[in-house]
CSV table of C-alpha atoms in Angstrom, one decimal:
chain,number,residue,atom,x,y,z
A,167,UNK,CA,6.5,-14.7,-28.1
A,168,UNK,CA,8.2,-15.5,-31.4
A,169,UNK,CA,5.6,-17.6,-32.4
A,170,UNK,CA,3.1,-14.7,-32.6
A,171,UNK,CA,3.1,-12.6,-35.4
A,172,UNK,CA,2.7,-8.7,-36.1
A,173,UNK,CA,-1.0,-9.3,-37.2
A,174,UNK,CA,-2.0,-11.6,-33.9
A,175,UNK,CA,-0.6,-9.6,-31.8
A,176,UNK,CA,-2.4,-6.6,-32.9
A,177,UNK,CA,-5.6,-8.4,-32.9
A,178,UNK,CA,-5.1,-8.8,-29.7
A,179,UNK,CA,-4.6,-5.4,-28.7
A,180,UNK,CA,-7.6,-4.7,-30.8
A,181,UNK,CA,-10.0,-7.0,-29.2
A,182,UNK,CA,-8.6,-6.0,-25.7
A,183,UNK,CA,-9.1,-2.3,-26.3
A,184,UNK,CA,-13.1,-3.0,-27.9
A,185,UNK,CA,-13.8,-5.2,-24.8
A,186,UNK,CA,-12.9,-2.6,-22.5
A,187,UNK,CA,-14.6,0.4,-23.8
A,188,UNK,CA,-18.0,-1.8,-23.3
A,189,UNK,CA,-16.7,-2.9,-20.1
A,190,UNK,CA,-14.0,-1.3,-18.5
A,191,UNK,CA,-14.7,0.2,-14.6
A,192,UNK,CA,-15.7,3.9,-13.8
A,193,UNK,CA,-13.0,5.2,-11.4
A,194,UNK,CA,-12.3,8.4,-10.4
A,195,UNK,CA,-8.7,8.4,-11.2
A,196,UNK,CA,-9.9,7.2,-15.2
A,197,UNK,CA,-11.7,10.9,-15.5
A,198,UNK,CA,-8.0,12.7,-15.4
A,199,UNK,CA,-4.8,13.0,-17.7
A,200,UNK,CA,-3.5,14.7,-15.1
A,201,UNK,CA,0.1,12.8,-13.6
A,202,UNK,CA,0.4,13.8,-10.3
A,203,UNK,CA,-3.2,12.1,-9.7
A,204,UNK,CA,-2.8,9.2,-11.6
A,205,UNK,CA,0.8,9.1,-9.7
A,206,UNK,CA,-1.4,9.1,-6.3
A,207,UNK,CA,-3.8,6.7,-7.7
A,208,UNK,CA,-0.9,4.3,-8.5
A,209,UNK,CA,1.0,4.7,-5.6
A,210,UNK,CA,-2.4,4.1,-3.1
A,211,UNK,CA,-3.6,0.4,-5.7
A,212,UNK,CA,0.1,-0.8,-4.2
A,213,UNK,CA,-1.4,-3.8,-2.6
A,214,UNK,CA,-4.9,-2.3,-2.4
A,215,UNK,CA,-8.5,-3.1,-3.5
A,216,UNK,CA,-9.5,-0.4,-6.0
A,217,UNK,CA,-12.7,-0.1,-3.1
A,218,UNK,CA,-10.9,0.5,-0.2
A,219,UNK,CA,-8.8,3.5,-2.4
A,220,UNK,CA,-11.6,4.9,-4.0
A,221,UNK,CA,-12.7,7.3,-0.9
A,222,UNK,CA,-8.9,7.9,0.4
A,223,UNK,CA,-8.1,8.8,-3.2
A,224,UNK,CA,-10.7,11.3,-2.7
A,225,UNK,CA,-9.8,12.6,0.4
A,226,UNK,CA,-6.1,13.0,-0.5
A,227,UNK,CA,-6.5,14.7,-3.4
A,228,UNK,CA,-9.3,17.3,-1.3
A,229,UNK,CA,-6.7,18.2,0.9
A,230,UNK,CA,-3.4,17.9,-1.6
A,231,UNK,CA,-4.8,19.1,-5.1
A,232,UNK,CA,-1.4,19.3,-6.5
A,233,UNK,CA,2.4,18.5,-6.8
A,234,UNK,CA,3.0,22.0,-4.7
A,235,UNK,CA,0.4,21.0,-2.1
A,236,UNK,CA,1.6,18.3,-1.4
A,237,UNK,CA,5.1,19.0,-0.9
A,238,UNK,CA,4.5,22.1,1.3
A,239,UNK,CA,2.3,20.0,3.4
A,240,UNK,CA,3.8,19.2,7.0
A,241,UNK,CA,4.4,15.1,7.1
A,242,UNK,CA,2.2,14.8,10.4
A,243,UNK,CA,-0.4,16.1,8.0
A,244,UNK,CA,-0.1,13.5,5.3
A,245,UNK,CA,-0.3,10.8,7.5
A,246,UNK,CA,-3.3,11.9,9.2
A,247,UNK,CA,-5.2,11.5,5.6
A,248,UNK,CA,-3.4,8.3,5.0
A,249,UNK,CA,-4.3,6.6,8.1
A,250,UNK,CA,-5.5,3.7,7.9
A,251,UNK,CA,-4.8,3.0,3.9
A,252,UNK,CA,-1.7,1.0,5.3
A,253,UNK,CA,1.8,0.4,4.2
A,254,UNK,CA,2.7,3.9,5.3
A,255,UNK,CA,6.2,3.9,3.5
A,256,UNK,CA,4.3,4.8,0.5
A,257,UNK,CA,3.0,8.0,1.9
A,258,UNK,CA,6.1,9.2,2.9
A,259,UNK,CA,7.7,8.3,-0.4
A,260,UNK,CA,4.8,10.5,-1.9
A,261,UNK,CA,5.5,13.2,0.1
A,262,UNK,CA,9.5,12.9,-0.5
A,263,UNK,CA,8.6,12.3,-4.1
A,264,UNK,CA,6.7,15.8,-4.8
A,265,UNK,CA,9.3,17.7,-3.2
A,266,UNK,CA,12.0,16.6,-5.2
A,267,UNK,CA,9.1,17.5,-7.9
A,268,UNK,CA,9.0,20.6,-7.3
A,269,UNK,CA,12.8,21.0,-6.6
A,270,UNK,CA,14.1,19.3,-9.9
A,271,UNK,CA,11.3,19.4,-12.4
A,272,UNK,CA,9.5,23.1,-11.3
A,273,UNK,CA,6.2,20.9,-10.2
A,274,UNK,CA,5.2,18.7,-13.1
A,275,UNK,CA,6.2,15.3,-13.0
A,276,UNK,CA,8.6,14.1,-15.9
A,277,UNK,CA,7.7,12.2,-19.0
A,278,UNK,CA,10.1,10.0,-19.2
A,279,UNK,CA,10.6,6.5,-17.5
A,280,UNK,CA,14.0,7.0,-16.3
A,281,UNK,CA,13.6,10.4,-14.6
A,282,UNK,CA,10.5,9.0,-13.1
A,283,UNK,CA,12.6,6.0,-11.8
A,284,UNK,CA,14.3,8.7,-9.8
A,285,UNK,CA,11.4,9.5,-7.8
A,286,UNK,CA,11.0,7.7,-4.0
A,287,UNK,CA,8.6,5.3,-4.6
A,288,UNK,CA,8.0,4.7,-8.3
A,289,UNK,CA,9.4,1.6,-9.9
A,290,UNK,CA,9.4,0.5,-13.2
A,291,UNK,CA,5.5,-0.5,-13.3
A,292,UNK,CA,4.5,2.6,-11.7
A,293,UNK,CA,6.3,4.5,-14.1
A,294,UNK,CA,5.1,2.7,-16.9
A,295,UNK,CA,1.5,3.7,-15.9
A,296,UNK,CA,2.1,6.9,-15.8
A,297,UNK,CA,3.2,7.5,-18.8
A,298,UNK,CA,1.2,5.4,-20.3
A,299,UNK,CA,-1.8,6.8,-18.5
A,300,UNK,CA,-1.1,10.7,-18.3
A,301,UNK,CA,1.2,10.7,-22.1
A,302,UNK,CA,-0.2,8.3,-23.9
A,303,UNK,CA,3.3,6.9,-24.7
A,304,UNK,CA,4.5,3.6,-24.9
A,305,UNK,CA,5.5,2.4,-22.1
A,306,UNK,CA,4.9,-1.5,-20.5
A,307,UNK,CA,3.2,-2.4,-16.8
A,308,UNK,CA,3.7,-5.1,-14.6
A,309,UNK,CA,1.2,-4.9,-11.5
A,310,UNK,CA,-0.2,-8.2,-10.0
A,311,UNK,CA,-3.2,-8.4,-12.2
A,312,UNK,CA,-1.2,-7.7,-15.6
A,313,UNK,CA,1.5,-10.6,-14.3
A,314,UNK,CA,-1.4,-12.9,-14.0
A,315,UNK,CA,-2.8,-11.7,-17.1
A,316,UNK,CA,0.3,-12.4,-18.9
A,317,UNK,CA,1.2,-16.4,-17.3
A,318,UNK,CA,-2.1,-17.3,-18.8
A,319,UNK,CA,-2.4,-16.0,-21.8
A,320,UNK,CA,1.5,-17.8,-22.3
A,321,UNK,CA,0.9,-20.6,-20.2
A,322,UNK,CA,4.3,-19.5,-18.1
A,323,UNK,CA,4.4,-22.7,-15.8
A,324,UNK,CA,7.2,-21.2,-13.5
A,325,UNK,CA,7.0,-19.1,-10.1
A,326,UNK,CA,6.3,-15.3,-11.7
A,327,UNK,CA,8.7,-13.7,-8.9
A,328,UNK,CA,11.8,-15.2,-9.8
A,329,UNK,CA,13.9,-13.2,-11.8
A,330,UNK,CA,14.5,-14.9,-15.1
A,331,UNK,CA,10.6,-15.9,-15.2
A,332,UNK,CA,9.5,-11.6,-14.3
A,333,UNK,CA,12.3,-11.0,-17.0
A,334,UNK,CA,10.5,-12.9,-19.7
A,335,UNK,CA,6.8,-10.9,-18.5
A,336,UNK,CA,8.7,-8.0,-19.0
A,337,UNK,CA,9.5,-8.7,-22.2
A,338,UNK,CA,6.2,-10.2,-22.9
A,339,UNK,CA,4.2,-6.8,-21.9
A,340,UNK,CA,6.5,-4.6,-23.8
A,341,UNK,CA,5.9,-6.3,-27.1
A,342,UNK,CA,2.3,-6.6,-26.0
A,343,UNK,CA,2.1,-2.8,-25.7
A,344,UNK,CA,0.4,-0.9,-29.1
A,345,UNK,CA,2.0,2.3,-30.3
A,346,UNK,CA,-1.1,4.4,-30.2
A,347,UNK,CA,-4.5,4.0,-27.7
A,348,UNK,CA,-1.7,3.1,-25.2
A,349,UNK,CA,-3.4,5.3,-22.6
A,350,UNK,CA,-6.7,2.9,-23.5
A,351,UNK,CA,-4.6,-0.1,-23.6
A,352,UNK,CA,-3.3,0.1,-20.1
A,353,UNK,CA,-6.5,0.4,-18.8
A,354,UNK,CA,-8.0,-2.1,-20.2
A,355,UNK,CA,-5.1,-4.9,-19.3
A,356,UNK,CA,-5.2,-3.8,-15.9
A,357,UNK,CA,-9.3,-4.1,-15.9
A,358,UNK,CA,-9.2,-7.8,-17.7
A,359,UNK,CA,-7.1,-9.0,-14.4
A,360,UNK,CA,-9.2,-7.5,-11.8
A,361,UNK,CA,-12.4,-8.4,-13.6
A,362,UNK,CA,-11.8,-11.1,-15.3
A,363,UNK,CA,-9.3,-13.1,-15.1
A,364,UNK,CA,-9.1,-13.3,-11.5
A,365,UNK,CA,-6.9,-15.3,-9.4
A,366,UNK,CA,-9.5,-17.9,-7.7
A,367,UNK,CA,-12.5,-18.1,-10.4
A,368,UNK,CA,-11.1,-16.9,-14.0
A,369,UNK,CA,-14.4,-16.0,-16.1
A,370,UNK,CA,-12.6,-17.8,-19.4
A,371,UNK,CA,-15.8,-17.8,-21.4
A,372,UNK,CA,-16.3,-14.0,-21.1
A,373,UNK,CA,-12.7,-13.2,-21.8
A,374,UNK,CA,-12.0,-11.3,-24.9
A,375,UNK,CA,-8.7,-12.7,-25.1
A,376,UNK,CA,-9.8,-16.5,-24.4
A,377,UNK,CA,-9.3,-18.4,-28.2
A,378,UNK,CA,-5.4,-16.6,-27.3
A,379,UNK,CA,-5.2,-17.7,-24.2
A,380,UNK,CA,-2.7,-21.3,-23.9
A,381,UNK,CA,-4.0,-21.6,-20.3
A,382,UNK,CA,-7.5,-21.6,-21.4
A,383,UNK,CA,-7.1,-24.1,-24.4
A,384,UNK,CA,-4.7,-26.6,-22.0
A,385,UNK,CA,-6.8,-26.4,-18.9
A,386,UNK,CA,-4.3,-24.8,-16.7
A,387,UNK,CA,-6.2,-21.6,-16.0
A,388,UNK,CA,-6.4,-22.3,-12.4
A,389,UNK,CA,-3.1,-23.7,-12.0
A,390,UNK,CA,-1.6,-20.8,-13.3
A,391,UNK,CA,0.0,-18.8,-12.4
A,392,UNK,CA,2.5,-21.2,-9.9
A,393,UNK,CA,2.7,-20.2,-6.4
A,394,UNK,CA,5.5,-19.9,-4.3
A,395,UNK,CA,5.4,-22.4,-1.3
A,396,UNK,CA,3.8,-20.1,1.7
A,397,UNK,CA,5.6,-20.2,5.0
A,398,UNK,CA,3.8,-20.0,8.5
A,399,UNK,CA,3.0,-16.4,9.2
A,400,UNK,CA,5.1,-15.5,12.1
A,401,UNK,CA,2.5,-14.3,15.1
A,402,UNK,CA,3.8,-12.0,18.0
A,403,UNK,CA,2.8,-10.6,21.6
A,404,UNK,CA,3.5,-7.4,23.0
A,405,UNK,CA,2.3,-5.7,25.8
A,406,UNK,CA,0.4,-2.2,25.3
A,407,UNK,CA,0.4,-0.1,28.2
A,408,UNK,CA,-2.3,2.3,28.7
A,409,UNK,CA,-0.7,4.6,30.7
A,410,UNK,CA,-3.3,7.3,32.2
A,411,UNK,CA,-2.0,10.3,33.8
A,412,UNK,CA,-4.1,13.2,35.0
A,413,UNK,CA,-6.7,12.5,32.7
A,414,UNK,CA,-4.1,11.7,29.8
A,415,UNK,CA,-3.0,9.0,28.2
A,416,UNK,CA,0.4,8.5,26.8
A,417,UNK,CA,1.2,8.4,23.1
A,418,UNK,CA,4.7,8.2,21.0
A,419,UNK,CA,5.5,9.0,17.6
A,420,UNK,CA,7.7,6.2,16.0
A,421,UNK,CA,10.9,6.9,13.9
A,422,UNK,CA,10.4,7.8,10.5
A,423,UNK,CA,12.1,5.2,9.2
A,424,UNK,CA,10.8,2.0,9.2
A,425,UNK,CA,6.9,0.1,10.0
A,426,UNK,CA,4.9,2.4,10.5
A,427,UNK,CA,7.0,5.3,10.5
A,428,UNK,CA,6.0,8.7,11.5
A,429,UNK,CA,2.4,7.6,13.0
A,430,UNK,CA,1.7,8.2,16.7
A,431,UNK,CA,0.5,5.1,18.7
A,432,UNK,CA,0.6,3.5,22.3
A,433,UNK,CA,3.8,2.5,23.7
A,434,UNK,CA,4.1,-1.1,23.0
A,435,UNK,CA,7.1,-4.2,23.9
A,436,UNK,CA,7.7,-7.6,23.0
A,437,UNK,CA,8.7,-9.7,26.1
A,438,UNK,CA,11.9,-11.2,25.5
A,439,UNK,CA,12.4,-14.8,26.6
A,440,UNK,CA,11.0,-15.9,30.2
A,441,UNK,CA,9.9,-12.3,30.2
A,442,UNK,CA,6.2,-11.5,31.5
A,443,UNK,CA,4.0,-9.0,29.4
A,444,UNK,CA,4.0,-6.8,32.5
A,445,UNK,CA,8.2,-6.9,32.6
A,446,UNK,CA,8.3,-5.9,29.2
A,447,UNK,CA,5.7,-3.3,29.6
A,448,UNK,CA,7.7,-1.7,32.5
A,449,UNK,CA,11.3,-2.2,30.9
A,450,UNK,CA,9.9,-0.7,27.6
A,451,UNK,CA,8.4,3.0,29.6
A,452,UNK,CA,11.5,2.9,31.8
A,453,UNK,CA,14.1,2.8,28.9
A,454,UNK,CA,11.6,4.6,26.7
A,455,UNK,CA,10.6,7.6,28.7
A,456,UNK,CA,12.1,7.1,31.9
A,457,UNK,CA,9.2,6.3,33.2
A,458,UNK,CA,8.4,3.9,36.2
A,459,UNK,CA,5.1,2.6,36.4
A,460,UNK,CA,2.3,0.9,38.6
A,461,UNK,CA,0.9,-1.6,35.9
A,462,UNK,CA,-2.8,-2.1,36.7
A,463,UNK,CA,-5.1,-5.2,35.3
A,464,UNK,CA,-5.3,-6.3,31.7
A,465,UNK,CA,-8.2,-4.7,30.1
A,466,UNK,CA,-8.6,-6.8,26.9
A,467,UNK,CA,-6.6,-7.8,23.8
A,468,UNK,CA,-6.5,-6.5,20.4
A,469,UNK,CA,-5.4,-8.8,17.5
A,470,UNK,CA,-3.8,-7.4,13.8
A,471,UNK,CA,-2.7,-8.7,10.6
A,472,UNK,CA,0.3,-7.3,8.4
A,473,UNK,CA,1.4,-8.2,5.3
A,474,UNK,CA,4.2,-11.1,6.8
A,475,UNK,CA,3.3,-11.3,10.2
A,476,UNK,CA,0.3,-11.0,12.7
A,477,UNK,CA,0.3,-9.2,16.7
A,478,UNK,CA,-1.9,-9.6,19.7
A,479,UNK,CA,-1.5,-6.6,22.2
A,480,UNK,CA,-2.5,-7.4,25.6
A,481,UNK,CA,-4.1,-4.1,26.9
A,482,UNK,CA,-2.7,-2.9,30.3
A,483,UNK,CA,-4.0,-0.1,32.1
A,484,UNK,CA,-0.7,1.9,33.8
A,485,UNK,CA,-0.2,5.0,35.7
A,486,UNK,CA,3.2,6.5,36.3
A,487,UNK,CA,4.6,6.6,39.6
A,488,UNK,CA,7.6,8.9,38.6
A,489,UNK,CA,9.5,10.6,35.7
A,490,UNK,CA,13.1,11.0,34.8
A,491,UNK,CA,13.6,14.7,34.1
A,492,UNK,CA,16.2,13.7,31.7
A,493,UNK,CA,13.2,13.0,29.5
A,494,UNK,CA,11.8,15.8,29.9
A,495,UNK,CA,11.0,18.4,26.6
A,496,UNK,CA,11.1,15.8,24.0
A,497,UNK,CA,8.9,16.3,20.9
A,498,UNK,CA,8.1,12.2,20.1
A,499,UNK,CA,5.9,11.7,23.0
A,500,UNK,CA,2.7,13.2,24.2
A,501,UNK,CA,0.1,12.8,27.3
A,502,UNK,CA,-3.3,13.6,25.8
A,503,UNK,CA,-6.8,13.5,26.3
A,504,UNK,CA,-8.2,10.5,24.4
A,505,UNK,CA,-10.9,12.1,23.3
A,506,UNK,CA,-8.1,14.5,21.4
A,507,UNK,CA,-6.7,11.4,19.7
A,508,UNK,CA,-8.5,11.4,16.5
A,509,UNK,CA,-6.1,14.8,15.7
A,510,UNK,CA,-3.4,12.3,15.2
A,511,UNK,CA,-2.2,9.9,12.6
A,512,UNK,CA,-2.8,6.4,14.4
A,513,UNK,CA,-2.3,3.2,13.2
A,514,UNK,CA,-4.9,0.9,12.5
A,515,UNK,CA,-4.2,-1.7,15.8
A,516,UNK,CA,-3.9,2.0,17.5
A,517,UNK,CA,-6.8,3.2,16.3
A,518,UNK,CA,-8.4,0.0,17.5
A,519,UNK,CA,-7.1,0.2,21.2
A,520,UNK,CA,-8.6,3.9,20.8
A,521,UNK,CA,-11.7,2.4,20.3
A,522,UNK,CA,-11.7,0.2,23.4
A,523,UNK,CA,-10.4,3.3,25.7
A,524,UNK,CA,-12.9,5.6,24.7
A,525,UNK,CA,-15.7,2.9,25.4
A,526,UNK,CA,-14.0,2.9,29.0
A,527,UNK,CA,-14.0,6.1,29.2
């Protein structure tokens, strides 16, 4: 970066922010100032395509129009908006965040990056957007796109997640950032990522940036930036039981904490070694619920992909033959009618399994 002067890097900025206004992306989230909806847009483009957000954004923000909204809204609530957006942490971080919102700051989020810091949920790229985006201040970003943006455009040969080489993006995206048009600026460096230079098939020629650009001029666009060595993606079985009772079928909401948290779903077990799927499935409801079971045929299999790993359930109809009343009057578990499920935040494999029971049904 000490190579560039003053004048280049402004040019820079300059060129960036002409190319966008020709060519930047209508989104809703781009039509407000206002923080807590650029904060929900942020927080929902966490490891998200901007079209898979685009009608969840609109959703959310129908049902939570503001900070005080959202933070009066019952949790079970939240989740039943979110489902099937993924990575649920962040929803419950969003709901946490408002409240301390409206507890600390009377409702309107802070301007500054360290109180935003404070906030479940926000790191130091999310706050820099939305100050950026809802102040206009100066403040740096360092999403996934802007990282690439940034490893090409310095030709940074090294692995962008470890520490010393995101220390040095940081450093290059806050000198990088203009003093004024910052609100257009962001924008625009986050749209020259996701439209342009991509990570498969960089569009050099079209870039406004290119005659800047190291990677371009060296012919390293495409193997830049370096990734990290993948390992196997870990895949794992459970059984699933589908436990019908009286017209009913069993559902359980998971702790808070943790995958998935706070979504309702179908009992599920992993079999521990030398153990069948139908031993697990009948351990699982008997240290669950207290529930012993008559586990019927295997109705089907239903495969899902996370982030780091990937499941198969194996689909077992079940029907209780008795229940502990030590289990009785708890509030995490529920026999309902399935075609009563769609009131309840399910997961996506849940909401799959759904699917199958009420074609059986």
């Amino acid at each position: 970066m000490s190579r560039l002067k003053r004048r280049e890097i402004e040019q820079m900025q300059q060129r960036l922010v002409r190319w966008y206004r020709t060519h930047g992306r209508a989104l809703p989230w781009r039509e407000t100032r206002d923080p807590y909806r650029i904060w929900v847009s942020e927080i929902m483009l966490q490891q998200t395509q901007v079209q898979t957000v685009i009608p969840y954004y609109e959703r959310f923000l129908a049902a939570f129009p503001t900070v005080r909204s959202l933070a009066r809204a019952p949790l079970q609530k939240v989740l039943m908006i979110w489902a099937g957006l993924g990575y649920y942490a962040r929803a419950r971080n969003l709901h946490r965040g408002t409240r301390l919102v409206v507890s600390r700051w009377n409702g309107r989020l802070p301007e500054s990056r360290k109180e935003l810091l404070q906030i479940p949920g926000i790191g130091r790229s999310t706050a820099g957007a939305i100050v950026s985006l809802a102040y206009d201040r100066p403040a740096p970003i360092l999403d996934g796109n802007v990282k690439r943006v940034l490893c090409r455009l310095f030709a940074v040969r090294r692995d962008p997640a470890k520490p010393a080489v995101l220390k040095r993006l940081w450093s290059l995206s806050e000198a990088l950032t203009p003093g004024t048009e910052v609100h257009t600026y962001t924008q625009a460096v986050m749209d020259l990522g996701a439209t342009i230079c991509t990570p498969a098939d960089p569009r050099c020629r079209v870039c406004p940036l290119h005659t800047d650009c190291q990677a371009f001029r060296r012919g390293l666009q495409h193997r830049i930036p370096v990734r990290a060595r993948k390992e196997p993606t870990p895949h794992y079985e459970y059984a699933l039981g589908i436990v019908r009772h009286r017209g009913r079928v069993l559902i359980r909401r998971r702790p808070e904490k943790g995958l998935l948290g706070g979504l309702w779903g179908y009992p599920n077990y992993r079999p521990r070694p030398k153990e069948s799927l139908t031993d697990a499935l009948c351990r699982g409801l008997r240290a669950e619920f207290g529930l012993a079971i008559k586990s019927g045929e295997k109705t089907g299999t239903v495969r899902h992909a996370y982030t780091h790993f990937k499941i198969t359930l194996h689909l077992f109809e079940s029907a209780p033959l008795r229940a502990s009343k030590s289990h009785a009057g708890r509030d995490d578990w529920k026999w309902v009618y399935p075609s009563r499920l769609k009131d309840y935040p399910l997961a996506a494999s849940d909401r799959k399994v759904t699917e199958r029971l009420l074609e059986r049904h």
